[in-house]
Amino acid sequence: MGAALAALAADAPDRIEKGLLPAFAIKGEPAVAWTMAERMSEYKTPGVTVAFVSDGKIAWARAYGDGITTETMFQAASISKPVAAMVAMKLVEQGKLALDEDVNARLKRWKVPESEFTAKEKVTLRRLLSHTAGLTVHGFRGYAEGEPVPTLVELLDGKKPANSAAVRADMEPGSKWRYSGGGYQVMQLLVEDVTGKPFAEVARELVLEPLGMKNSTYEQPLKDARRVGAARGHRSDGTMIKGQWHTYPEQAAAGLWTTPSDLARVVLEIQKPGRILKPETVAEMLRAVQGGYGLGFGLGLDSFSHGGSNEGFKCMLFAYRQKGQAMVLMTNGDRGSALGGEILRAISAEYNWMDHQQGVKTVVTVTPEALAALAGEYVEPSGGKIAVAVKGAGLAVTRQGRTVEVIPEGPSRFFSRTAEVPDLVFEGGELRGGGVRAKRVQ
């Protein structure tokens, strides 16, 4: 019996890679599942790596794609943030930083500009790590090959050659949760100012090396010796990013190069701390501040997670605290999030997780005339155009050069089976869904 169970567990990765699941099953229709190769081709994503954690260890890791191995480095994008948060928390343990102190007290090269918003409440490390500091700049697009790269201070002030706005407080710190990559750049500067060392060096000394993350670095740009072991980023049409990838001087927010197996080592430290962080430190990180967010991670009932999206790279980390299981996946394609969702649902189904299970939708029949009445061109307030055409028993929606088929679940409500676009509602000559609103013009 034990041998049979062991064999069943060993075969799990094979079942997963043959059982990728769309976001929704259709009630009354046969189940649909795809292979990894089929979906990598569909999403024009040439490389995928996955690591799975169970019972306090990395249970398995797989790599897919030509030249891709489990040691190939990918850009972690925003998953850089929780790892960077661990760096800051180690400095808190060492007494070099304080969670609830005004960061301007220790910043040297630059300070958060005082304003009406910071008159009473101050920007603190706790607020930076939990996205509650009231700071601007959601994310960063990086710098293509040949583009000048700003210093950290130029970046924070939004001065050329920075391609992002200045990081400023535009609401009272602590008053609201709002995602801010800019806040993590203030944290990066804080770490550098109190240690007198580059952030990449501090991260290596305090977190990466102690956890055995030998295929990880915050170095930006990537040094020549490591370039050979790095995946190349790809656009949604499958073409390679110019220069293979972008450079991200925003190291704490988006600059980590790593592998799923190395990130799994981060997960193991959070699940069972002690190698680099004290249990009470990790407990502080996993305590919700606002918006379902702790210090570095998004939090669920028994989970911690983060996603990542850089130019040409998409990745996911999802872990349970008590269950002791987790998965990390990384891709080198701009449509990797949809692919990653299908992999995550396959993993969830295999291991009977309570999260990320496939949903079920009921499809209704809409007459050809009613579908034709919804077809046409829609224009967003920004001027962006959305083309809607009849496709079979549903619609094909084209936005920003990409077409997604949507299926009717009501006369005016449509969904994408792959969830590449949110549910769409057509009403009163408008198309709405997922923050998009467009008026029909023809």
PDB file of C-alpha atoms in Angstrom, residues 149-277:
ATOM      1  CA  VAL A 149      19.423  53.696 -16.623  1.00  0.00           C
ATOM      2  CA  PRO A 150      18.735  56.171 -13.796  1.00  0.00           C
ATOM      3  CA  THR A 151      20.299  56.162 -10.366  1.00  0.00           C
ATOM      4  CA  LEU A 152      18.037  55.257  -7.471  1.00  0.00           C
ATOM      5  CA  VAL A 153      17.711  58.906  -6.421  1.00  0.00           C
ATOM      6  CA  GLU A 154      16.878  59.982 -10.002  1.00  0.00           C
ATOM      7  CA  LEU A 155      14.256  57.244 -10.076  1.00  0.00           C
ATOM      8  CA  LEU A 156      12.678  58.371  -6.800  1.00  0.00           C
ATOM      9  CA  ASP A 157      12.515  61.956  -8.054  1.00  0.00           C
ATOM     10  CA  GLY A 158      11.250  60.962 -11.505  1.00  0.00           C
ATOM     11  CA  LYS A 159      14.167  62.765 -13.144  1.00  0.00           C
ATOM     12  CA  LYS A 160      15.592  61.773 -16.505  1.00  0.00           C
ATOM     13  CA  PRO A 161      16.531  59.200 -17.565  1.00  0.00           C
ATOM     14  CA  ALA A 162      13.864  57.689 -15.270  1.00  0.00           C
ATOM     15  CA  ASN A 163      10.783  56.558 -17.214  1.00  0.00           C
ATOM     16  CA  SER A 164       8.511  56.566 -14.143  1.00  0.00           C
ATOM     17  CA  ALA A 165       6.982  59.373 -12.120  1.00  0.00           C
ATOM     18  CA  ALA A 166       8.410  60.736  -8.889  1.00  0.00           C
ATOM     19  CA  VAL A 167       7.607  58.767  -5.742  1.00  0.00           C
ATOM     20  CA  ARG A 168       5.574  61.063  -3.521  1.00  0.00           C
ATOM     21  CA  ALA A 169       2.966  60.831  -0.757  1.00  0.00           C
ATOM     22  CA  ASP A 170      -0.426  61.824  -2.146  1.00  0.00           C
ATOM     23  CA  MET A 171      -2.519  60.547   0.750  1.00  0.00           C
ATOM     24  CA  GLU A 172      -1.968  60.223   4.473  1.00  0.00           C
ATOM     25  CA  PRO A 173       0.328  57.317   5.392  1.00  0.00           C
ATOM     26  CA  GLY A 174      -1.603  54.495   7.040  1.00  0.00           C
ATOM     27  CA  SER A 175      -4.982  55.691   5.797  1.00  0.00           C
ATOM     28  CA  LYS A 176      -5.447  53.253   2.940  1.00  0.00           C
ATOM     29  CA  TRP A 177      -3.971  50.224   1.171  1.00  0.00           C
ATOM     30  CA  ARG A 178      -2.682  50.945  -2.323  1.00  0.00           C
ATOM     31  CA  TYR A 179      -0.063  48.917  -4.138  1.00  0.00           C
ATOM     32  CA  SER A 180       3.135  50.904  -4.544  1.00  0.00           C
ATOM     33  CA  GLY A 181       6.303  49.666  -6.179  1.00  0.00           C
ATOM     34  CA  GLY A 182       7.589  53.148  -5.463  1.00  0.00           C
ATOM     35  CA  GLY A 183       7.380  52.407  -1.755  1.00  0.00           C
ATOM     36  CA  TYR A 184       9.667  49.421  -2.160  1.00  0.00           C
ATOM     37  CA  GLN A 185      12.204  51.657  -3.865  1.00  0.00           C
ATOM     38  CA  VAL A 186      12.214  53.896  -0.801  1.00  0.00           C
ATOM     39  CA  MET A 187      12.863  50.726   1.204  1.00  0.00           C
ATOM     40  CA  GLN A 188      15.734  49.813  -1.127  1.00  0.00           C
ATOM     41  CA  LEU A 189      17.345  53.187  -0.525  1.00  0.00           C
ATOM     42  CA  LEU A 190      16.789  52.828   3.212  1.00  0.00           C
ATOM     43  CA  VAL A 191      18.589  49.460   3.226  1.00  0.00           C
ATOM     44  CA  GLU A 192      21.497  50.900   1.267  1.00  0.00           C
ATOM     45  CA  ASP A 193      21.764  54.000   3.440  1.00  0.00           C
ATOM     46  CA  VAL A 194      21.842  52.143   6.772  1.00  0.00           C
ATOM     47  CA  THR A 195      24.276  49.455   5.581  1.00  0.00           C
ATOM     48  CA  GLY A 196      26.473  51.524   3.273  1.00  0.00           C
ATOM     49  CA  LYS A 197      26.288  48.703   0.714  1.00  0.00           C
ATOM     50  CA  PRO A 198      24.453  48.114  -2.591  1.00  0.00           C
ATOM     51  CA  PHE A 199      21.081  46.445  -2.121  1.00  0.00           C
ATOM     52  CA  ALA A 200      22.090  43.394  -4.186  1.00  0.00           C
ATOM     53  CA  GLU A 201      25.047  42.776  -1.888  1.00  0.00           C
ATOM     54  CA  VAL A 202      22.986  43.112   1.291  1.00  0.00           C
ATOM     55  CA  ALA A 203      20.323  40.762  -0.093  1.00  0.00           C
ATOM     56  CA  ARG A 204      22.962  38.202  -1.015  1.00  0.00           C
ATOM     57  CA  GLU A 205      24.561  38.333   2.431  1.00  0.00           C
ATOM     58  CA  LEU A 206      21.389  38.309   4.523  1.00  0.00           C
ATOM     59  CA  VAL A 207      18.942  36.166   2.537  1.00  0.00           C
ATOM     60  CA  LEU A 208      20.080  34.596  -0.728  1.00  0.00           C
ATOM     61  CA  GLU A 209      23.269  32.871   0.409  1.00  0.00           C
ATOM     62  CA  PRO A 210      22.003  31.760   3.839  1.00  0.00           C
ATOM     63  CA  LEU A 211      18.977  30.115   2.202  1.00  0.00           C
ATOM     64  CA  GLY A 212      21.113  28.394  -0.444  1.00  0.00           C
ATOM     65  CA  MET A 213      19.628  30.400  -3.325  1.00  0.00           C
ATOM     66  CA  LYS A 214      22.633  29.853  -5.585  1.00  0.00           C
ATOM     67  CA  ASN A 215      20.760  30.725  -8.776  1.00  0.00           C
ATOM     68  CA  SER A 216      19.465  34.073  -7.529  1.00  0.00           C
ATOM     69  CA  THR A 217      20.697  37.661  -7.647  1.00  0.00           C
ATOM     70  CA  TYR A 218      19.384  41.205  -7.403  1.00  0.00           C
ATOM     71  CA  GLU A 219      22.212  42.445  -9.658  1.00  0.00           C
ATOM     72  CA  GLN A 220      20.942  44.885 -12.287  1.00  0.00           C
ATOM     73  CA  PRO A 221      22.024  44.749 -15.020  1.00  0.00           C
ATOM     74  CA  LEU A 222      22.789  41.051 -14.965  1.00  0.00           C
ATOM     75  CA  LYS A 223      26.520  40.346 -15.046  1.00  0.00           C
ATOM     76  CA  ASP A 224      27.981  38.548 -18.067  1.00  0.00           C
ATOM     77  CA  ALA A 225      28.800  35.399 -16.097  1.00  0.00           C
ATOM     78  CA  ARG A 226      25.123  34.911 -15.257  1.00  0.00           C
ATOM     79  CA  ARG A 227      23.596  35.866 -18.609  1.00  0.00           C
ATOM     80  CA  VAL A 228      24.148  32.412 -20.078  1.00  0.00           C
ATOM     81  CA  GLY A 229      21.913  30.921 -17.387  1.00  0.00           C
ATOM     82  CA  ALA A 230      19.043  33.371 -17.858  1.00  0.00           C
ATOM     83  CA  ALA A 231      15.790  32.908 -19.768  1.00  0.00           C
ATOM     84  CA  ARG A 232      14.970  35.378 -22.554  1.00  0.00           C
ATOM     85  CA  GLY A 233      11.744  37.349 -22.249  1.00  0.00           C
ATOM     86  CA  HIS A 234       9.082  37.196 -24.968  1.00  0.00           C
ATOM     87  CA  ARG A 235       6.183  39.382 -26.091  1.00  0.00           C
ATOM     88  CA  SER A 236       2.610  38.135 -26.363  1.00  0.00           C
ATOM     89  CA  ASP A 237       3.184  37.357 -30.059  1.00  0.00           C
ATOM     90  CA  GLY A 238       6.159  35.161 -29.224  1.00  0.00           C
ATOM     91  CA  THR A 239       8.878  37.549 -30.377  1.00  0.00           C
ATOM     92  CA  MET A 240      11.858  38.055 -28.101  1.00  0.00           C
ATOM     93  CA  ILE A 241      12.236  41.235 -26.069  1.00  0.00           C
ATOM     94  CA  LYS A 242      14.803  43.569 -27.613  1.00  0.00           C
ATOM     95  CA  GLY A 243      18.054  42.862 -25.826  1.00  0.00           C
ATOM     96  CA  GLN A 244      16.499  39.646 -24.397  1.00  0.00           C
ATOM     97  CA  TRP A 245      15.125  41.397 -21.295  1.00  0.00           C
ATOM     98  CA  HIS A 246      14.779  44.765 -19.607  1.00  0.00           C
ATOM     99  CA  THR A 247      17.049  46.069 -16.881  1.00  0.00           C
ATOM    100  CA  TYR A 248      15.323  46.966 -13.606  1.00  0.00           C
ATOM    101  CA  PRO A 249      17.234  49.360 -11.343  1.00  0.00           C
ATOM    102  CA  GLU A 250      14.095  49.005  -9.199  1.00  0.00           C
ATOM    103  CA  GLN A 251      15.739  46.006  -7.565  1.00  0.00           C
ATOM    104  CA  ALA A 252      13.606  45.650  -4.431  1.00  0.00           C
ATOM    105  CA  ALA A 253      10.383  46.097  -6.399  1.00  0.00           C
ATOM    106  CA  ALA A 254      11.140  44.086  -9.532  1.00  0.00           C
ATOM    107  CA  GLY A 255      14.831  43.243  -9.947  1.00  0.00           C
ATOM    108  CA  LEU A 256      15.333  39.703  -8.629  1.00  0.00           C
ATOM    109  CA  TRP A 257      16.589  37.005 -10.998  1.00  0.00           C
ATOM    110  CA  THR A 258      15.832  33.559  -9.572  1.00  0.00           C
ATOM    111  CA  THR A 259      14.306  30.110 -10.081  1.00  0.00           C
ATOM    112  CA  PRO A 260      11.183  28.428  -8.707  1.00  0.00           C
ATOM    113  CA  SER A 261      13.385  26.089  -6.670  1.00  0.00           C
ATOM    114  CA  ASP A 262      15.187  29.025  -5.060  1.00  0.00           C
ATOM    115  CA  LEU A 263      11.891  30.775  -4.325  1.00  0.00           C
ATOM    116  CA  ALA A 264      10.682  27.505  -2.829  1.00  0.00           C
ATOM    117  CA  ARG A 265      13.511  27.914  -0.308  1.00  0.00           C
ATOM    118  CA  VAL A 266      12.008  31.274   0.617  1.00  0.00           C
ATOM    119  CA  VAL A 267       8.649  29.560   1.096  1.00  0.00           C
ATOM    120  CA  LEU A 268      10.206  26.923   3.345  1.00  0.00           C
ATOM    121  CA  GLU A 269      11.731  29.639   5.539  1.00  0.00           C
ATOM    122  CA  ILE A 270       8.351  31.342   5.892  1.00  0.00           C
ATOM    123  CA  GLN A 271       6.559  28.062   6.622  1.00  0.00           C
ATOM    124  CA  LYS A 272       9.161  26.999   9.182  1.00  0.00           C
ATOM    125  CA  PRO A 273      11.399  29.949  10.111  1.00  0.00           C
ATOM    126  CA  GLY A 274      14.739  29.749  11.837  1.00  0.00           C
ATOM    127  CA  ARG A 275      17.466  29.646   9.223  1.00  0.00           C
ATOM    128  CA  ILE A 276      17.584  33.423   8.764  1.00  0.00           C
ATOM    129  CA  LEU A 277      14.530  34.921  10.476  1.00  0.00           C
TER     130      LEU A 277
END
